[in-house]
Amino acid sequence: MAGGLAVSVEGIRWGISPIGWRNDDMPELGAEHSLGHVLSDMAVAGFEGTEVGGFFPEPEVLRRELELRGLDVAGQWFSSYLLQDGFERVDAAFRRHCARLAALRADVAVVSEQTHSVQGLKLGVFDHKPKFTADEWDTLVNGLNRLGATAKEYGLMLVYHPHLGTGIQTRDEIDTLMRRTDPETVHLLYDTGHLFASDEDVLTVLALHGARIRHVHFKDVRRDVLAACRKKHHPFLKCVLDGIFTVPGDGCIDFVQVFRKLHDFGYQGWIVIEAEQDPARAHPLEYALRAKRYVDELVKGLCDRS
Ligand SMILES: O=C1C[C@@H](O)[C@H](O)[C@@H](O)C1=O
Ligand SMILES: [Co+2]
């Protein structure tokens, strides 16, 4: 294997998302990459696991393909519409989602509230993010607490994903969400790329909410592209196509500090490389290999320190 771990940090598992090969929000991107191709690239690059992409088959088929390559599943994204559809409808869909994840022996269900989201719309993501009303906050908090209890029934942790262009994006919104939700059932997904592109302060969120983090997305940001996207009022998916995100070590986020602080918090669980780019411009295996080399250096640096 090209990227076997020389050293490791106990309790931390490294994964990579299929989003660098194929993007569920833009199915035309990388459609030529078969499941076998994507999973084999992940294994060749030296990763232990992945998240489930929308193009992945049902668990019975997927499990064999994963096992053949020694890969595990960390979790999968779930778009909740609690404000728009109400708890009962969302919970029914979430139960089906959790059952599939449990069949894959996954650890987390990634939830993001998409009511009023501009994530997939042709509206400037930096100008049109929604803001929830007081009533909407009540509904969201109550619904997430209950969905978190559902996740537990399936042996999973609900990890909430703050995201550009949604009602939970900024540091203030994350603070409120963490203060108002039940720490036993609602956990935090720490996605460095979205936090940086929103508020540019990834370490403060980590310092404030490190104890709630149960899942991590390592996504780097190209500072010049971020500035250009803001200036041109680009929609989210146009920002992705222009290359706002990349693998850790290739952008401007200080992952040495991030990784140290996560470790100081005693973080245990998955760290998933999630660098959505146009695969025609950023060769997915090349970037996966770069990412793995970089995180191996991070791990080595941490081990040398202690
Ligand atoms: O976790 C994620 C899943 C994607 O669907 C999303 O758009 C991406 O930006 C992300 O962070
Ligand atoms: Co993410």
mmCIF file of N, CA and C and ligand atoms in Angstrom, residues 77 161-163 189 191 194 217 219 274 276, ligand 2:
data_model
loop_
_atom_site.group_PDB
_atom_site.id
_atom_site.type_symbol
_atom_site.label_atom_id
_atom_site.label_comp_id
_atom_site.label_asym_id
_atom_site.label_seq_id
_atom_site.Cartn_x
_atom_site.Cartn_y
_atom_site.Cartn_z
ATOM 1 N N TRP A 77 -24.220 11.459 5.451
ATOM 2 C CA TRP A 77 -24.985 12.706 5.527
ATOM 3 C C TRP A 77 -26.487 12.443 5.479
ATOM 4 N N HIS A 161 -23.914 18.886 11.517
ATOM 5 C CA HIS A 161 -22.942 19.487 10.589
ATOM 6 C C HIS A 161 -23.314 20.944 10.266
ATOM 7 N N PRO A 162 -22.674 21.932 10.923
ATOM 8 C CA PRO A 162 -22.855 23.328 10.496
ATOM 9 C C PRO A 162 -22.347 23.467 9.058
ATOM 10 N N HIS A 163 -23.057 24.241 8.244
ATOM 11 C CA HIS A 163 -22.753 24.244 6.803
ATOM 12 C C HIS A 163 -23.020 25.622 6.213
ATOM 13 N N LEU A 189 -20.313 17.938 14.678
ATOM 14 C CA LEU A 189 -19.356 17.577 13.625
ATOM 15 C C LEU A 189 -18.520 18.830 13.380
ATOM 16 N N ASP A 191 -16.264 20.594 11.005
ATOM 17 C CA ASP A 191 -15.797 20.644 9.612
ATOM 18 C C ASP A 191 -14.990 21.930 9.452
ATOM 19 N N HIS A 194 -15.880 24.472 6.364
ATOM 20 C CA HIS A 194 -17.075 25.315 6.478
ATOM 21 C C HIS A 194 -16.889 26.390 7.542
ATOM 22 N N HIS A 217 -14.467 16.556 9.933
ATOM 23 C CA HIS A 217 -14.143 16.641 8.508
ATOM 24 C C HIS A 217 -12.949 17.563 8.361
ATOM 25 N N LYS A 219 -11.041 19.625 5.931
ATOM 26 C CA LYS A 219 -11.235 20.244 4.616
ATOM 27 C C LYS A 219 -10.437 21.526 4.667
ATOM 28 N N GLU A 274 -12.308 15.496 3.635
ATOM 29 C CA GLU A 274 -13.468 15.784 2.800
ATOM 30 C C GLU A 274 -13.149 17.032 1.980
ATOM 31 N N GLU A 276 -14.081 18.479 -1.434
ATOM 32 C CA GLU A 276 -14.793 18.446 -2.710
ATOM 33 C C GLU A 276 -14.200 19.453 -3.676
HETATM 34 CO CO CO B 2 -18.369 18.275 5.831
#
